[in-house]
XYZ file of C-alpha atoms in Angstrom:
689
model
C 0.366 0.051 -0.085
C 1.467 3.316 -1.045
C 1.940 5.536 1.929
C 0.401 9.129 1.708
C 3.578 11.330 2.362
C 1.951 14.834 0.281
C 2.336 17.457 0.652
C 5.876 16.900 -1.087
C 9.007 19.182 -2.405
C 7.665 18.165 -5.855
C 3.932 19.415 -5.427
C 4.325 21.487 -2.531
C 0.456 23.131 -2.756
C -1.030 19.300 -2.359
C -1.813 19.685 0.994
C -4.380 16.689 2.300
C -4.574 18.603 5.968
C -5.407 22.391 5.403
C -8.566 21.406 7.172
C -5.953 21.554 10.373
C -5.662 25.394 9.795
C -9.734 26.227 10.907
C -8.571 26.581 14.483
C -12.168 26.290 15.862
C -13.693 23.790 13.059
C -15.381 21.148 14.290
C -13.194 18.399 12.209
C -10.270 19.988 13.402
C -11.023 20.096 16.819
C -12.176 16.587 17.087
C -8.317 16.113 15.648
C -6.820 18.025 18.419
C -8.628 16.417 21.156
C -8.320 12.855 20.473
C -4.623 13.679 19.915
C -3.893 15.775 22.950
C -5.795 13.144 25.156
C -3.903 10.310 23.495
C -0.798 11.945 24.479
C -1.510 12.789 27.958
C -2.604 9.194 28.357
C 0.613 8.170 27.389
C 2.528 10.032 29.229
C 0.365 11.257 31.794
C 2.038 8.925 34.289
C 2.156 9.995 37.923
C 5.492 11.169 37.639
C 4.515 13.828 35.232
C 1.633 14.875 37.580
C 4.203 15.170 40.544
C 6.542 16.869 38.315
C 4.114 19.275 37.664
C 2.842 20.016 40.422
C 6.519 20.435 41.921
C 7.062 23.015 39.249
C 4.062 24.722 39.429
C 4.577 25.175 42.986
C 8.156 26.882 42.274
C 6.274 29.549 40.069
C 3.812 30.312 42.533
C 6.513 30.436 45.702
C 6.002 33.490 47.573
C 9.464 34.676 47.640
C 9.867 34.465 43.679
C 10.876 37.833 43.026
C 8.205 40.537 41.630
C 10.019 42.695 38.741
C 8.921 46.027 38.583
C 8.400 49.427 36.899
C 8.216 52.996 38.472
C 5.887 55.493 37.611
C 4.495 58.784 39.675
C 6.140 57.490 43.084
C 5.008 54.005 42.481
C 6.480 50.815 41.767
C 4.120 48.666 39.632
C 3.811 44.334 39.652
C 1.703 41.842 37.615
C 2.347 38.604 40.084
C 0.719 35.583 39.820
C 0.464 32.615 41.829
C -1.557 29.385 42.918
C -4.396 31.928 44.746
C -4.293 34.264 41.882
C -3.546 32.322 38.710
C -4.384 34.900 36.117
C -2.500 37.544 38.012
C -2.616 40.380 40.412
C -2.059 44.018 39.290
C -0.897 45.669 42.161
C 1.610 48.662 43.943
C 3.979 49.666 46.249
C 6.627 52.077 47.142
C 10.109 51.722 46.299
C 11.109 52.467 49.751
C 8.259 49.706 50.508
C 9.484 47.305 47.728
C 12.801 47.085 49.891
C 11.485 45.370 52.526
C 11.130 41.397 52.785
C 7.197 41.664 52.973
C 6.041 44.870 50.710
C 2.823 45.880 51.591
C 1.080 46.034 48.297
C -1.809 47.594 46.840
C -3.857 45.594 45.042
C -5.469 47.599 41.815
C -7.105 44.831 39.158
C -7.660 41.112 40.514
C -7.660 39.570 37.211
C -9.108 36.378 38.457
C -12.214 37.838 39.682
C -12.849 40.174 36.543
C -12.523 36.937 34.590
C -15.157 35.603 36.910
C -17.536 38.559 36.930
C -17.260 39.058 33.176
C -17.018 34.785 32.315
C -13.689 35.681 29.926
C -10.757 33.930 29.940
C -9.140 37.189 30.858
C -5.249 38.127 31.119
C -3.568 41.542 31.556
C -1.559 41.358 28.681
C 0.072 45.013 28.936
C -0.922 48.706 30.363
C 0.000 52.202 29.415
C -0.282 54.954 31.413
C -0.009 58.662 31.654
C 3.194 60.135 32.894
C 3.405 61.479 36.330
C -0.011 61.231 38.931
C -2.007 61.267 36.385
C -4.574 57.978 37.325
C -5.592 57.068 33.606
C -4.446 54.189 32.235
C -5.167 52.172 28.885
C -4.825 48.430 29.736
C -5.228 45.791 27.120
C -6.923 42.451 28.126
C -6.256 39.208 26.380
C -8.127 36.204 25.784
C -6.401 33.672 27.156
C -2.925 34.882 25.916
C -3.365 35.797 22.578
C -1.792 39.103 20.972
C -5.014 40.794 20.402
C -6.369 42.924 23.173
C -9.581 44.246 24.609
C -9.120 47.960 25.032
C -10.510 49.659 28.047
C -9.423 52.800 30.058
C -8.629 52.403 33.855
C -8.686 54.672 37.171
C -5.882 54.121 39.395
C -7.885 55.999 41.894
C -11.012 54.249 42.010
C -9.628 50.807 41.347
C -11.927 50.644 38.384
C -12.841 51.004 34.608
C -13.744 54.324 33.592
C -17.156 54.702 32.598
C -17.500 55.597 28.787
C -14.085 55.745 28.963
C -11.997 54.535 26.047
C -12.723 51.544 25.089
C -12.163 48.977 22.028
C -12.968 45.598 20.972
C -10.371 42.740 20.501
C -7.930 43.343 18.073
C -3.984 43.854 17.406
C -3.371 47.221 19.019
C -1.290 49.728 20.600
C -1.707 52.980 22.039
C 0.304 56.176 23.200
C -1.388 59.006 25.073
C -1.179 62.617 23.107
C -3.017 64.454 26.177
C -5.798 63.165 28.997
C -8.384 63.223 26.613
C -6.679 62.104 23.423
C -5.018 58.733 22.135
C -2.416 57.818 19.136
C -3.916 54.685 18.269
C -2.294 51.810 16.000
C -4.973 49.201 15.874
C -6.485 46.456 13.312
C -9.596 46.985 14.091
C -11.856 48.225 11.136
C -12.441 47.034 7.580
C -9.105 48.524 5.659
C -6.968 48.790 8.751
C -4.868 45.464 9.033
C -1.933 44.634 6.734
C -1.287 41.558 5.515
C 0.779 40.159 8.605
C -2.662 41.319 10.873
C -1.045 44.446 12.324
C -2.325 47.975 12.357
C -1.842 49.785 8.890
C -2.997 53.131 9.989
C -2.297 55.903 13.035
C -5.566 57.656 14.106
C -6.282 60.428 16.507
C -8.886 59.010 18.885
C -10.286 61.856 21.037
C -12.651 61.058 24.281
C -16.479 60.589 23.489
C -15.482 59.982 19.456
C -16.610 56.941 18.113
C -13.483 55.097 16.626
C -14.721 54.672 13.241
C -14.850 58.621 12.826
C -10.831 59.056 14.342
C -9.146 60.654 11.533
C -6.000 58.933 9.987
C -2.763 60.469 10.861
C -0.590 58.011 9.133
C -0.883 55.202 6.924
C 1.172 52.443 5.154
C 0.886 50.202 2.395
C -0.912 46.533 3.456
C 1.872 45.012 2.453
C 3.707 46.325 5.229
C 4.414 45.179 8.673
C 2.690 47.216 10.532
C 2.436 51.512 11.280
C 3.480 52.311 14.325
C 4.323 55.690 16.507
C 5.676 57.059 19.981
C 5.569 59.819 22.148
C 8.591 61.257 23.150
C 8.414 63.766 26.421
C 11.631 64.236 26.780
C 12.225 67.465 24.438
C 10.687 71.010 25.359
C 7.548 70.284 23.801
C 6.676 66.411 22.899
C 7.046 65.132 19.832
C 5.399 61.752 17.856
C 7.709 59.226 15.646
C 5.382 57.960 13.084
C 6.735 54.336 12.044
C 6.128 52.600 8.602
C 7.367 49.298 9.521
C 8.636 47.592 6.022
C 9.664 44.276 7.648
C 11.466 43.157 10.704
C 14.398 44.820 9.960
C 13.424 48.338 7.908
C 11.750 51.084 8.820
C 11.262 54.347 7.603
C 10.967 57.377 10.174
C 9.380 60.286 10.379
C 8.995 62.867 13.005
C 5.607 65.145 13.466
C 3.188 66.309 16.323
C -0.155 65.017 17.192
C -1.416 66.667 14.172
C 0.630 64.218 12.015
C 3.889 63.108 10.378
C 6.116 66.190 9.144
C 9.723 65.432 9.078
C 11.011 62.431 6.904
C 14.100 61.261 8.876
C 17.001 61.053 6.308
C 18.458 57.805 7.617
C 18.687 53.965 6.139
C 15.953 51.988 6.529
C 18.017 49.077 8.381
C 18.746 51.200 11.896
C 17.638 51.060 15.625
C 17.083 54.900 16.535
C 16.700 56.216 20.033
C 15.968 59.823 21.036
C 16.486 61.841 24.314
C 16.098 65.629 25.110
C 18.178 66.937 21.664
C 19.911 64.185 21.339
C 19.840 61.568 18.695
C 21.883 57.931 18.521
C 21.437 55.328 15.935
C 22.590 52.038 15.376
C 23.850 50.705 12.111
C 22.613 47.174 10.360
C 24.750 47.849 6.954
C 27.535 50.206 6.165
C 26.833 53.561 5.491
C 28.504 55.845 3.533
C 27.758 59.508 4.421
C 29.292 62.886 4.462
C 32.222 61.072 3.207
C 33.044 58.689 5.362
C 31.761 55.116 5.903
C 30.681 53.573 9.160
C 30.958 50.035 9.718
C 27.812 47.622 10.274
C 26.683 47.335 13.985
C 28.120 50.722 14.751
C 26.224 53.183 16.865
C 26.801 56.565 16.022
C 25.606 60.042 17.694
C 24.654 63.511 16.935
C 22.397 66.511 18.557
C 19.076 65.838 17.037
C 18.663 69.399 15.863
C 21.601 69.486 14.106
C 20.701 66.193 11.839
C 17.275 67.581 11.420
C 19.707 71.113 9.878
C 21.558 69.170 7.761
C 24.600 68.227 9.969
C 26.131 64.512 9.372
C 29.181 64.610 11.767
C 28.531 61.669 13.494
C 30.765 60.419 16.897
C 31.179 56.983 16.713
C 29.706 55.775 19.837
C 30.203 51.896 19.610
C 32.486 49.995 17.312
C 31.703 46.396 17.075
C 34.155 43.329 16.949
C 34.456 39.913 15.071
C 33.019 38.607 18.290
C 31.563 41.638 19.923
C 28.284 43.220 19.362
C 25.466 45.482 21.005
C 22.366 43.644 22.052
C 20.550 46.967 22.829
C 20.513 50.453 24.111
C 18.736 52.964 25.894
C 18.563 56.533 27.088
C 18.130 57.597 31.300
C 18.824 60.751 32.455
C 21.282 62.106 29.702
C 22.928 59.154 29.403
C 23.110 56.245 26.718
C 23.833 52.643 27.991
C 24.843 50.584 25.924
C 24.238 46.366 26.445
C 27.030 44.427 24.952
C 27.861 41.059 24.273
C 31.545 40.857 23.943
C 32.699 36.899 23.239
C 29.347 36.260 25.165
C 30.650 38.117 28.457
C 27.957 40.929 29.720
C 29.292 44.373 29.288
C 27.484 47.505 30.058
C 29.099 51.166 28.747
C 27.438 54.604 29.870
C 27.906 57.237 27.247
C 27.437 60.423 28.093
C 26.800 63.544 25.479
C 27.515 67.220 25.552
C 28.750 69.907 23.631
C 32.101 69.119 24.161
C 31.433 65.477 23.296
C 30.881 61.855 24.288
C 32.246 60.288 27.935
C 32.260 57.067 28.861
C 32.490 54.680 31.803
C 31.983 51.000 32.473
C 28.945 49.887 34.221
C 31.044 48.489 37.232
C 29.810 46.045 40.176
C 27.971 43.467 38.107
C 29.616 40.384 37.543
C 31.213 39.855 33.943
C 30.148 35.955 33.429
C 26.766 34.498 33.238
C 23.777 36.920 32.430
C 23.071 40.238 33.170
C 20.251 42.191 32.205
C 20.352 45.934 32.863
C 17.267 48.680 32.210
C 15.748 51.847 32.929
C 13.645 51.562 36.406
C 11.217 54.321 35.374
C 8.329 53.584 33.093
C 8.675 56.774 31.245
C 11.994 58.401 30.103
C 11.112 62.235 30.827
C 10.608 60.774 34.562
C 13.965 58.848 34.906
C 16.327 60.269 37.759
C 18.992 57.406 36.079
C 18.334 54.546 38.140
C 18.743 51.259 36.663
C 17.426 47.570 37.687
C 19.809 44.706 36.991
C 18.844 41.180 36.940
C 21.773 38.928 37.458
C 22.030 35.216 37.042
C 23.716 32.213 35.263
C 22.098 28.099 34.883
C 22.949 27.426 38.461
C 22.942 30.546 40.579
C 19.079 32.052 40.796
C 18.645 35.653 39.682
C 19.369 38.742 41.621
C 17.422 42.020 41.524
C 19.572 45.054 42.047
C 18.840 48.439 41.898
C 21.940 51.205 40.654
C 21.650 54.501 41.850
C 24.321 56.752 39.769
C 27.622 54.672 39.158
C 27.260 53.612 42.621
C 27.634 49.806 43.306
C 24.976 47.861 42.822
C 22.078 47.433 45.854
C 20.588 43.768 46.180
C 16.675 44.638 46.316
C 15.499 40.633 45.779
C 16.721 37.404 45.330
C 14.871 34.295 44.061
C 14.884 30.976 45.770
C 16.935 28.559 44.838
C 14.809 25.649 43.312
C 16.860 23.024 42.661
C 20.098 21.155 44.265
C 23.216 22.760 42.223
C 25.193 20.755 44.238
C 28.045 18.701 42.104
C 27.066 20.512 39.154
C 29.475 22.651 36.795
C 28.882 24.933 33.846
C 31.597 25.275 30.838
C 31.713 26.794 27.671
C 32.781 25.027 24.198
C 32.518 25.626 20.885
C 31.974 23.078 18.062
C 32.950 23.254 14.254
C 29.701 23.188 11.791
C 29.783 22.410 8.413
C 31.663 25.554 7.077
C 33.940 25.536 9.438
C 32.837 28.177 11.642
C 32.961 28.153 15.442
C 29.746 27.226 17.230
C 29.613 28.272 20.908
C 27.338 26.175 23.489
C 26.902 26.190 27.000
C 27.159 22.912 28.952
C 25.385 22.265 32.344
C 26.021 18.821 34.478
C 28.245 16.783 36.507
C 31.766 17.710 36.578
C 32.792 14.073 35.124
C 31.448 12.676 32.052
C 29.981 9.110 31.542
C 29.658 8.872 28.297
C 25.847 8.418 28.573
C 24.423 11.484 29.774
C 21.262 12.137 29.315
C 21.388 15.503 27.301
C 18.683 18.115 27.166
C 19.548 20.761 24.038
C 18.380 24.183 23.162
C 18.792 27.022 20.627
C 16.892 29.283 18.308
C 18.650 30.534 15.626
C 16.783 33.465 14.279
C 15.364 37.251 14.228
C 19.229 38.460 15.188
C 17.965 37.359 19.076
C 21.137 36.246 21.034
C 20.272 33.538 23.607
C 22.120 33.366 27.341
C 21.959 30.571 29.924
C 19.254 31.803 31.993
C 18.515 30.042 35.322
C 15.595 27.685 34.624
C 13.616 26.043 37.568
C 12.108 23.575 34.695
C 15.512 22.097 33.657
C 17.307 22.497 36.817
C 14.603 20.464 38.853
C 13.372 18.015 36.201
C 16.557 17.205 34.323
C 19.769 18.511 36.193
C 18.607 17.200 39.848
C 18.141 13.824 38.455
C 21.400 13.807 37.016
C 20.953 15.162 33.663
C 22.938 17.193 31.741
C 21.876 20.725 29.612
C 22.942 22.546 26.755
C 22.019 25.687 25.080
C 23.535 26.369 21.463
C 24.833 29.709 20.373
C 23.730 28.956 16.538
C 23.913 31.398 13.340
C 20.598 33.176 12.542
C 21.080 34.708 16.352
C 22.500 37.991 17.544
C 25.211 37.066 19.486
C 28.259 38.368 17.070
C 25.862 41.027 15.681
C 24.381 41.347 11.886
C 27.048 39.285 10.211
C 26.112 36.077 12.507
C 22.460 36.774 12.022
C 22.727 37.407 8.190
C 24.812 33.909 7.760
C 21.728 31.829 9.196
C 18.927 34.266 7.856
C 17.299 33.460 4.045
C 18.736 30.443 2.618
C 21.532 30.220 5.475
C 18.785 29.091 7.472
C 20.029 25.585 6.907
C 23.312 26.509 8.199
C 22.141 27.500 11.657
C 20.506 24.379 11.328
C 23.638 22.562 10.396
C 25.516 24.287 13.570
C 22.778 22.802 15.984
C 23.523 19.447 14.474
C 27.301 20.374 15.252
C 26.976 20.726 18.767
C 25.588 17.281 19.026
C 28.082 15.705 17.251
C 30.551 17.469 19.181
C 28.850 16.065 22.648
C 29.853 12.226 21.281
C 32.845 13.355 20.173
C 33.862 14.843 23.524
C 32.657 11.954 25.190
C 29.470 13.591 26.681
C 27.010 11.086 25.533
C 25.640 9.041 23.309
C 23.484 10.441 20.767
C 20.566 8.454 21.288
C 20.277 10.042 24.767
C 20.350 13.819 23.303
C 17.000 15.262 23.821
C 16.516 18.352 21.905
C 13.577 21.070 22.299
C 12.949 24.337 19.908
C 10.280 26.381 19.944
C 8.505 29.467 17.632
C 11.327 29.818 14.689
C 13.018 26.496 16.760
C 10.228 24.601 15.650
C 11.775 24.935 12.205
C 14.801 23.589 13.786
C 13.586 20.767 15.295
C 11.742 19.316 12.119
C 14.973 19.783 10.511
C 16.832 18.090 13.025
C 13.885 15.222 12.428
C 14.358 14.981 8.784
C 18.178 16.015 7.919
C 19.546 14.321 11.183
C 17.598 11.805 12.449
C 20.669 9.961 13.649
C 21.832 12.566 16.155
C 18.769 12.749 18.526
C 16.983 10.135 20.628
C 13.924 12.605 20.539
C 12.565 15.932 19.806
C 10.217 18.670 21.199
C 8.684 21.149 19.005
C 6.662 23.497 20.348
C 4.395 26.487 19.202
C 6.146 26.085 15.779
C 6.676 27.640 12.496
C 6.969 24.539 10.006
C 5.218 24.951 6.811
C 7.194 27.087 4.830
C 4.993 26.967 2.045
C 2.344 28.708 3.827
C 3.376 30.081 6.407
C 2.924 33.914 4.977
C -0.631 33.134 4.537
C -1.383 32.335 8.016
C -1.786 35.004 10.939
C 1.491 36.892 11.312
C 3.542 34.917 9.005
C 3.815 37.621 6.367
C 5.859 39.713 8.743
C 8.777 37.216 8.428
C 9.673 37.142 4.684
C 12.396 39.491 5.914
C 13.915 36.719 7.851
C 13.334 33.814 5.800
C 11.786 34.468 2.073
C 8.822 34.841 0.224
C 7.314 31.356 -0.923
C 5.531 32.991 -3.571
C 8.756 33.687 -5.568
C 10.050 30.882 -7.148
C 13.751 31.875 -6.539
C 13.419 31.998 -2.650
C 10.886 29.068 -2.828
C 13.842 27.406 -4.112
C 16.001 27.742 -0.684
C 12.563 27.631 1.648
C 11.565 24.305 0.265
C 14.929 22.770 1.294
C 13.913 23.574 6.001
C 10.292 23.311 5.469
C 10.303 20.028 7.187
C 6.600 19.617 6.494
C 7.315 19.186 2.543
C 10.832 17.595 2.652
C 9.403 14.691 5.423
C 9.290 11.058 3.489
C 8.546 7.896 4.491
C 10.756 5.044 5.239
C 13.304 6.882 6.986
C 14.557 6.383 10.642
C 12.857 9.514 12.347
C 13.064 9.641 16.130
C 9.817 10.437 17.814
C 8.831 13.833 18.495
C 5.964 15.141 20.236
C 4.662 18.833 18.481
C 2.961 21.010 20.953
C 1.237 24.365 20.411
C -1.914 26.040 21.865
C -5.300 27.186 20.290
C -4.647 30.754 21.286
C -1.503 31.258 19.513
C -2.389 34.306 17.080
C 1.053 35.186 16.095
C 2.533 31.484 14.783
C -0.859 29.796 13.592
C -1.358 25.901 15.330
C -2.328 24.606 11.896
C 1.470 24.607 11.683
C 2.233 22.143 14.556
C -1.533 20.424 13.406
C -0.547 19.511 9.823
C 2.996 18.302 10.770
C 1.930 15.613 13.458
C -1.227 14.561 11.154
C 1.587 14.120 8.148
C 4.222 12.077 9.855
C 1.598 10.126 11.578
C 0.351 9.129 8.219
C 3.467 8.296 7.198
C 3.677 6.109 10.264
C 6.086 7.759 12.774
C 6.127 7.862 16.070
C 4.283 11.660 16.172
C 2.882 12.727 19.320
C 0.831 15.873 19.845
C -0.749 18.422 22.278
C -2.473 21.101 22.231
C -4.005 23.109 25.036
C -7.316 25.564 24.675
C -5.395 28.927 25.450
C -2.208 30.215 26.280
C -1.355 32.604 23.469
C 2.770 32.356 21.759
C 3.969 30.352 25.184
C 3.213 27.930 27.176
C -0.066 28.344 29.151
C -1.822 31.299 30.596
C -0.955 30.686 34.223
C 1.441 29.017 36.279
C 0.031 25.608 36.439
C -0.882 25.271 33.054
C 2.804 26.347 31.713
C 4.261 23.976 34.277
C 2.213 20.923 32.963
C 3.157 21.951 29.488
C 6.699 21.952 29.887
C 6.418 18.313 32.636
C 4.718 16.805 29.628
C 7.527 17.737 26.972
C 10.325 16.544 29.553
C 8.377 13.479 30.471
C 8.295 12.588 26.707
C 11.806 13.513 26.134
C 13.131 11.538 29.420
C 11.036 8.710 28.394
C 12.558 8.333 25.003
C 15.674 8.552 25.231
C 15.382 5.601 28.027
C 16.124 7.823 31.273
C 13.309 6.999 33.523
C 9.174 7.149 33.306
C 9.165 3.581 32.125
C 9.489 2.593 28.522
C 6.419 3.434 26.090
């Protein structure tokens, strides 16, 4: 009997599983329910239940760090625990936050709201007015989706504003123009969405006015990623930035007011830009020749904004990259530009201060030079910042510490996260594998100090969109993998931003296959170094990492014992037609262009998977409320693999968005199920299936 292996590279549009793209379709949901029950019945053992409960208890601990942002004399936090699974939005003062048991004032109980309105509410984001104005716009998400219902909230009354700003569910963002006016970027309304599903316009929405009558200040073509705006209050008079987001890495910028855009900035489209008072900082993505000078990719340039607008192009080079030294981000605070840098993967922070006499710089001191360090502004609104910073410090074996940095003083410890697993006898080491083209691929290994040659290894990577992955402290991996004697590995494959644009571009477009080769090279290096055997290596990847994991399945099946593929992108033929997929063309390419489909088809595992191969077992999991990466990717890949007779499992909870669950227990269950599957299939406990 001929096995149905459709769709194939030769006939990519002959897809028998299109019905699984109907997210709420009766036939599709029957498939989802049956498959999810089978997976839970197979791997939902007593050990799974114990692991889920243990992990949920860790996530719900009362001594976890409540991360904060400051506005108008208060620090704000969204807190989740077993009693408040959806969360409490609350506030206190910074002085009280320093205490072991702060006296929190509850502003909004999301669980109570969900019960009262019989809706699956989560608090997605908030947009407050500067200063002590009590009005805040809140974005309420159903089940964790990116799309939100917009409402106005009064902090003093601790209640929604009657007849206040309100908008039905859509992918929406807002900025306050004044107390009675919003700058609205929303996909709601006919003709208001791009092909990626984001806002195509910026509208000026006045209090009491029907949103349909709000005048359009700025619009972009429908094939753009989206239209956005930002209000900058650091200038003597507020200025508004209007952004035509062409794709993930390119944008056109206009400076204006709430009346609309006025001046288009003469800059390359692939820059990052931050302004503050009368200063402009620009990070280049590609080389730029201007005023007779050529500036290297990944440089940061500074200039007075007024001078730039007047035609001056005498930039100061604020940051120069190196081969393995790359900027990860930058932001302004109290007249200073803070640069976040990875230098040979070590965190470095520089504070650059501009003046009429030039730029001065100093290193942010008192922070560790190993592990993971994140630094950000304490204040929500840049114009209100006094320069105080927060820092989060951790590594795979050391739980996070939240620190306050005041001026140039040494960081002061605010909160210390609890140790959630025993790290005794474990070490973290750095290594490099050699990929197929000779490139050195770094990876971080955590586990027992002595190699046995048979270690149960958990591997992960991302390799996309210029995002660097770093070795954070993971309670889940620590409790459910390391504490049992396992080893974890995180690979810094190409496509990420660890070493700047060249590292990203090498793993972009047709180079995505090369990023996958990098991951396979790390797996081979673990065997070569005597850490483990191939059938003891379990790997997980999510979102863009779903392409990675499904390519390990079809291209390097001999190097892995089991694979866990989460909230994945898989079908590279139709991805641009599914939800936000069109916004990622700048990362992967356009399958409707024959020349670009030529490379896309080489890593579209949905098409390259064929019958009769020795594929390792795989669990593919997604969530129904993921409105970023369509759940059809995961559904269809699982269905095709099963039709060809492979050991492929599927799991899809009803909520969670582009994540692993809407609350701590759901997230714990998703992770514990995946780890139970991986351990089982590499022959490491939980009983063989």
